[in-house]
PDB file of C-alpha atoms in Angstrom:
ATOM      1  CA  LEU A   1       7.708   3.978  -1.609  1.00 89.00           C
ATOM      2  CA  LEU A   2       4.546   2.429  -3.044  1.00 85.00           C
ATOM      3  CA  LEU A   3       3.223   1.544   0.397  1.00 85.00           C
ATOM      4  CA  MET A   4       3.427   5.106   1.671  1.00 90.00           C
ATOM      5  CA  PHE A   5       2.345   6.546  -1.679  1.00 91.00           C
ATOM      6  CA  ALA A   6      -0.807   4.425  -1.622  1.00 87.00           C
ATOM      7  CA  ASN A   7      -1.612   5.360   1.960  1.00 84.00           C
ATOM      8  CA  MET A   8      -0.902   9.068   1.594  1.00 91.00           C
ATOM      9  CA  SER A   9      -2.220   9.821  -1.900  1.00 93.00           C
ATOM     10  CA  ILE A  10      -5.767  10.257  -0.599  1.00 92.00           C
ATOM     11  CA  GLU A  11      -4.802  12.599   2.226  1.00 91.00           C
ATOM     12  CA  PRO A  12      -5.274  15.897   0.344  1.00 93.00           C
ATOM     13  CA  ILE A  13      -8.634  14.877  -1.145  1.00 94.00           C
ATOM     14  CA  ILE A  14     -10.192  12.833   1.636  1.00 92.00           C
ATOM     15  CA  THR A  15     -12.203  15.624   3.282  1.00 92.00           C
ATOM     16  CA  VAL A  16     -13.786  16.730   0.021  1.00 94.00           C
ATOM     17  CA  TYR A  17     -14.289  13.122  -1.105  1.00 96.00           C
ATOM     18  CA  VAL A  18     -15.995  12.069   2.137  1.00 95.00           C
ATOM     19  CA  ALA A  19     -18.135  15.229   2.094  1.00 95.00           C
ATOM     20  CA  GLN A  20     -19.769  13.948  -1.114  1.00 94.00           C
ATOM     21  CA  PHE A  21     -21.573  11.151   0.703  1.00 94.00           C
ATOM     22  CA  VAL A  22     -21.539  12.012   4.442  1.00 94.00           C
ATOM     23  CA  ALA A  23     -23.608  14.580   6.329  1.00 93.00           C
ATOM     24  CA  PRO A  24     -21.611  17.799   6.933  1.00 93.00           C
ATOM     25  CA  ALA A  25     -21.635  17.362  10.722  1.00 94.00           C
ATOM     26  CA  ARG A  26     -19.939  13.944  10.419  1.00 95.00           C
ATOM     27  CA  VAL A  27     -17.335  14.620   7.702  1.00 95.00           C
ATOM     28  CA  THR A  28     -14.311  15.110   9.960  1.00 94.00           C
ATOM     29  CA  PHE A  29     -15.204  12.130  12.135  1.00 96.00           C
ATOM     30  CA  VAL A  30     -15.635   9.818   9.149  1.00 96.00           C
ATOM     31  CA  GLU A  31     -12.466  11.227   7.586  1.00 94.00           C
ATOM     32  CA  GLY A  32     -10.577  10.336  10.767  1.00 95.00           C
ATOM     33  CA  LEU A  33     -11.967   6.820  10.671  1.00 96.00           C
ATOM     34  CA  VAL A  34     -11.019   6.439   6.999  1.00 95.00           C
ATOM     35  CA  MET A  35      -7.440   7.571   7.613  1.00 91.00           C
ATOM     36  CA  SER A  36      -7.126   5.395  10.733  1.00 95.00           C
ATOM     37  CA  ALA A  37      -8.629   2.280   9.162  1.00 96.00           C
ATOM     38  CA  ALA A  38      -5.622   1.568   6.931  1.00 91.00           C
ATOM     39  CA  ALA A  39      -3.223   1.917   9.854  1.00 92.00           C
ATOM     40  CA  LEU A  40      -5.381  -0.341  12.023  1.00 96.00           C
ATOM     41  CA  GLY A  41      -5.448  -2.953   9.280  1.00 96.00           C
ATOM     42  CA  SER A  42      -1.656  -2.844   9.040  1.00 94.00           C
ATOM     43  CA  ILE A  43      -1.316  -3.211  12.809  1.00 95.00           C
ATOM     44  CA  LEU A  44      -3.547  -6.271  12.743  1.00 96.00           C
ATOM     45  CA  SER A  45      -1.827  -8.003   9.827  1.00 96.00           C
ATOM     46  CA  ALA A  46       1.882  -7.135   9.952  1.00 94.00           C
ATOM     47  CA  SER A  47       3.047  -9.851  12.330  1.00 93.00           C
ATOM     48  CA  ARG A  48       0.733 -12.495  10.878  1.00 95.00           C
ATOM     49  CA  LEU A  49       1.821 -11.809   7.318  1.00 95.00           C
ATOM     50  CA  GLY A  50       5.446 -11.731   8.436  1.00 92.00           C
ATOM     51  CA  LYS A  51       5.056 -15.201   9.967  1.00 94.00           C
ATOM     52  CA  LEU A  52       3.263 -16.450   6.856  1.00 95.00           C
ATOM     53  CA  ALA A  53       6.096 -15.056   4.722  1.00 95.00           C
ATOM     54  CA  ASP A  54       8.586 -17.089   6.759  1.00 94.00           C
ATOM     55  CA  ARG A  55       6.720 -20.202   5.569  1.00 96.00           C
ATOM     56  CA  VAL A  56       5.783 -19.362   1.969  1.00 95.00           C
ATOM     57  CA  GLY A  57       8.401 -16.794   0.992  1.00 92.00           C
ATOM     58  CA  HIS A  58       8.718 -13.053   1.415  1.00 93.00           C
ATOM     59  CA  TRP A  59       8.580 -12.234  -2.295  1.00 91.00           C
ATOM     60  CA  ARG A  60       5.266 -14.077  -2.598  1.00 93.00           C
ATOM     61  CA  ILE A  61       3.752 -12.048   0.218  1.00 95.00           C
ATOM     62  CA  ILE A  62       5.079  -8.810  -1.278  1.00 94.00           C
ATOM     63  CA  THR A  63       3.503  -9.544  -4.658  1.00 94.00           C
ATOM     64  CA  ALA A  64       0.244 -10.756  -3.077  1.00 95.00           C
ATOM     65  CA  CYS A  65      -0.003  -7.661  -0.874  1.00 94.00           C
ATOM     66  CA  LEU A  66       0.684  -5.299  -3.774  1.00 94.00           C
ATOM     67  CA  ALA A  67      -1.910  -7.077  -5.929  1.00 96.00           C
ATOM     68  CA  ALA A  68      -4.506  -7.026  -3.159  1.00 96.00           C
ATOM     69  CA  SER A  69      -3.967  -3.337  -2.455  1.00 94.00           C
ATOM     70  CA  ALA A  70      -4.202  -2.487  -6.164  1.00 95.00           C
ATOM     71  CA  LEU A  71      -7.496  -4.378  -6.412  1.00 97.00           C
ATOM     72  CA  LEU A  72      -8.845  -2.793  -3.218  1.00 97.00           C
ATOM     73  CA  LEU A  73      -8.145   0.722  -4.499  1.00 96.00           C
ATOM     74  CA  ILE A  74     -10.526   0.318  -7.438  1.00 97.00           C
ATOM     75  CA  PRO A  75     -13.796   0.086  -5.475  1.00 98.00           C
ATOM     76  CA  GLN A  76     -12.652   2.979  -3.265  1.00 97.00           C
ATOM     77  CA  ALA A  77     -13.130   5.215  -6.288  1.00 97.00           C
ATOM     78  CA  PHE A  78     -16.811   4.287  -6.452  1.00 97.00           C
ATOM     79  CA  VAL A  79     -18.014   4.168  -2.834  1.00 97.00           C
ATOM     80  CA  ALA A  80     -21.374   5.662  -1.954  1.00 95.00           C
ATOM     81  CA  SER A  81     -21.066   5.846   1.831  1.00 96.00           C
ATOM     82  CA  GLY A  82     -18.531   6.432   4.556  1.00 95.00           C
ATOM     83  CA  TRP A  83     -18.707   2.922   5.963  1.00 96.00           C
ATOM     84  CA  GLN A  84     -17.820   1.432   2.563  1.00 97.00           C
ATOM     85  CA  LEU A  85     -14.672   3.547   2.378  1.00 97.00           C
ATOM     86  CA  ILE A  86     -13.746   2.709   5.974  1.00 97.00           C
ATOM     87  CA  VAL A  87     -14.092  -1.043   5.326  1.00 98.00           C
ATOM     88  CA  LEU A  88     -12.106  -0.850   2.084  1.00 97.00           C
ATOM     89  CA  ARG A  89      -9.331   1.171   3.756  1.00 95.00           C
ATOM     90  CA  LEU A  90      -9.224  -1.366   6.605  1.00 97.00           C
ATOM     91  CA  LEU A  91      -8.897  -4.208   4.099  1.00 97.00           C
ATOM     92  CA  MET A  92      -6.233  -2.287   2.219  1.00 94.00           C
ATOM     93  CA  GLY A  93      -4.341  -1.793   5.476  1.00 94.00           C
ATOM     94  CA  LEU A  94      -4.533  -5.536   6.093  1.00 95.00           C
ATOM     95  CA  ALA A  95      -2.908  -6.071   2.695  1.00 94.00           C
ATOM     96  CA  LEU A  96      -0.292  -3.344   3.119  1.00 91.00           C
ATOM     97  CA  GLY A  97       0.710  -4.598   6.572  1.00 91.00           C
ATOM     98  CA  GLY A  98       2.730  -7.399   5.046  1.00 87.00           C
ATOM     99  CA  LEU A  99       4.943  -5.155   2.972  1.00 90.00           C
ATOM    100  CA  LEU A 100       7.305  -3.559   5.489  1.00 87.00           C
ATOM    101  CA  PRO A 101       8.339  -6.737   7.339  1.00 90.00           C
ATOM    102  CA  CYS A 102       8.770  -8.628   4.073  1.00 92.00           C
ATOM    103  CA  ILE A 103      10.762  -5.865   2.406  1.00 90.00           C
ATOM    104  CA  ALA A 104      13.069  -5.659   5.425  1.00 88.00           C
ATOM    105  CA  SER A 105      13.535  -9.429   5.350  1.00 90.00           C
ATOM    106  CA  VAL A 106      14.255  -9.507   1.614  1.00 89.00           C
ATOM    107  CA  ILE A 107      16.875  -6.801   2.088  1.00 88.00           C
ATOM    108  CA  ARG A 108      18.375  -8.559   5.091  1.00 88.00           C
ATOM    109  CA  HIS A 109      18.693 -11.881   3.259  1.00 87.00           C
ATOM    110  CA  ASN A 110      19.860 -10.567  -0.118  1.00 86.00           C
ATOM    111  CA  VAL A 111      22.315  -7.804   0.715  1.00 90.00           C
ATOM    112  CA  PRO A 112      25.884  -8.348   1.908  1.00 91.00           C
ATOM    113  CA  GLU A 113      26.319  -7.800   5.646  1.00 89.00           C
ATOM    114  CA  SER A 114      28.753  -4.952   5.056  1.00 92.00           C
ATOM    115  CA  VAL A 115      26.098  -2.737   3.391  1.00 93.00           C
ATOM    116  CA  VAL A 116      22.849  -3.853   5.047  1.00 90.00           C
ATOM    117  CA  GLY A 117      22.557  -0.692   7.180  1.00 91.00           C
ATOM    118  CA  GLY A 118      22.957   1.561   4.166  1.00 93.00           C
ATOM    119  CA  VAL A 119      20.443  -0.362   2.092  1.00 93.00           C
ATOM    120  CA  LEU A 120      17.927  -0.371   4.941  1.00 91.00           C
ATOM    121  CA  GLY A 121      18.513   3.383   5.158  1.00 93.00           C
ATOM    122  CA  TYR A 122      17.638   3.695   1.466  1.00 94.00           C
ATOM    123  CA  SER A 123      14.510   1.644   2.148  1.00 92.00           C
ATOM    124  CA  VAL A 124      13.402   4.043   4.893  1.00 92.00           C
ATOM    125  CA  SER A 125      14.240   7.011   2.662  1.00 95.00           C
ATOM    126  CA  SER A 126      12.028   5.559  -0.052  1.00 93.00           C
ATOM    127  CA  GLN A 127       9.178   5.274   2.465  1.00 92.00           C
ATOM    128  CA  TYR A 128       9.537   8.966   3.264  1.00 95.00           C
ATOM    129  CA  THR A 129       9.697   9.721  -0.447  1.00 96.00           C
ATOM    130  CA  GLY A 130       6.321   8.010  -0.753  1.00 94.00           C
ATOM    131  CA  GLN A 131       5.023  10.205   2.069  1.00 94.00           C
ATOM    132  CA  VAL A 132       6.076  13.258   0.044  1.00 96.00           C
ATOM    133  CA  LEU A 133       5.035  12.109  -3.426  1.00 96.00           C
ATOM    134  CA  GLY A 134       1.726  10.502  -2.418  1.00 95.00           C
ATOM    135  CA  PRO A 135       0.003  13.676  -1.187  1.00 96.00           C
ATOM    136  CA  LEU A 136       1.567  15.783  -3.948  1.00 96.00           C
ATOM    137  CA  ALA A 137       0.346  13.438  -6.660  1.00 96.00           C
ATOM    138  CA  GLY A 138      -3.013  12.872  -4.964  1.00 96.00           C
ATOM    139  CA  GLY A 139      -3.633  16.595  -4.639  1.00 96.00           C
ATOM    140  CA  PHE A 140      -2.580  17.309  -8.202  1.00 97.00           C
ATOM    141  CA  VAL A 141      -4.582  14.487  -9.758  1.00 97.00           C
ATOM    142  CA  GLY A 142      -7.589  15.139  -7.525  1.00 96.00           C
ATOM    143  CA  GLY A 143      -7.592  18.826  -8.428  1.00 95.00           C
ATOM    144  CA  HIS A 144      -6.978  18.443 -12.150  1.00 97.00           C
ATOM    145  CA  VAL A 145      -8.537  15.111 -13.123  1.00 97.00           C
ATOM    146  CA  GLY A 146     -10.930  14.224 -10.318  1.00 96.00           C
ATOM    147  CA  MET A 147     -10.949  12.471  -6.987  1.00 95.00           C
ATOM    148  CA  ARG A 148     -11.811   9.047  -8.361  1.00 96.00           C
ATOM    149  CA  ALA A 149      -8.710   9.258 -10.536  1.00 97.00           C
ATOM    150  CA  VAL A 150      -6.554   9.402  -7.390  1.00 96.00           C
ATOM    151  CA  PHE A 151      -7.711   5.937  -6.355  1.00 96.00           C
ATOM    152  CA  LEU A 152      -7.557   4.523  -9.871  1.00 97.00           C
ATOM    153  CA  GLY A 153      -4.138   6.031 -10.616  1.00 96.00           C
ATOM    154  CA  THR A 154      -2.746   4.695  -7.351  1.00 95.00           C
ATOM    155  CA  ALA A 155      -4.199   1.284  -8.226  1.00 96.00           C
ATOM    156  CA  VAL A 156      -2.320   1.355 -11.533  1.00 96.00           C
ATOM    157  CA  LEU A 157       0.939   2.245  -9.744  1.00 94.00           C
ATOM    158  CA  MET A 158       0.458  -0.554  -7.212  1.00 94.00           C
ATOM    159  CA  ALA A 159      -0.290  -3.024 -10.003  1.00 96.00           C
ATOM    160  CA  ALA A 160       2.853  -1.901 -11.847  1.00 94.00           C
ATOM    161  CA  GLY A 161       4.858  -2.381  -8.658  1.00 92.00           C
ATOM    162  CA  ASP A 162       3.326  -5.820  -8.263  1.00 93.00           C
ATOM    163  CA  ILE A 163       4.252  -6.814 -11.806  1.00 94.00           C
ATOM    164  CA  GLY A 164       7.777  -5.471 -11.326  1.00 92.00           C
ATOM    165  CA  ASN A 165       8.222  -7.442  -8.115  1.00 89.00           C
ATOM    166  CA  PHE A 166       6.809 -10.576  -9.716  1.00 88.00           C
ATOM    167  CA  PHE A 167       9.393 -10.411 -12.505  1.00 89.00           C
ATOM    168  CA  ALA A 168      12.186  -9.511 -10.083  1.00 85.00           C
ATOM    169  CA  ASP A 169      11.338 -12.560  -7.976  1.00 81.00           C
ATOM    170  CA  ASN A 170      11.242 -14.847 -11.022  1.00 81.00           C
ATOM    171  CA  SER A 171      14.560 -13.448 -12.228  1.00 81.00           C
ATOM    172  CA  ARG A 172      16.071 -13.930  -8.779  1.00 75.00           C
ATOM    173  CA  ARG A 173      14.821 -17.518  -8.626  1.00 75.00           C
ATOM    174  CA  ARG A 174      16.285 -18.349 -12.043  1.00 78.00           C
ATOM    175  CA  ALA A 175      19.661 -16.837 -11.104  1.00 76.00           C
ATOM    176  CA  CYS A 176      19.686 -18.514  -7.701  1.00 74.00           C
ATOM    177  CA  CYS A 177      18.316 -21.918  -8.565  1.00 68.00           C
ATOM    178  CA  GLY A 178      19.362 -22.332 -12.191  1.00 60.00           C
ATOM    179  CA  ARG A 179      15.819 -22.475 -13.565  1.00 55.00           C
TER     180      ARG A 179
END
């Protein structure tokens, strides 16, 4: 849910946001680049982060990716040019690319075989929920509070998700390993 929320929350404000610092003739082109940059970053990093997670642990990658994306959202609120936003969205996509493979792996390894399909279905449903809630929240916050608040508010949500996952992982480790 957080992954899709973070990606989609800027969708309703991106044209107006980009228009603040890009020439009118280039707004739609730069907007397209901004929206594509996060997806490109995810394409480039998903398999690599999945392989890294196999070595260092999936929960660690999940928490690192959530933390990185939360931190990368903050400067997006203060960019002064299109290229800055494109680079930051690309970097954010690199961070977010590790989430889906790691989440699927955590589910696969921690859920009984008899209910894995159902739980994976809930996981996909939560992704779609993020695709619904992200633009709704982004549009509301952008229209009522300001466009920078969309990035900062999403950063706070990602940080909260990171903290929640950190504690869930520590709790799981204590229960599993007797620590």
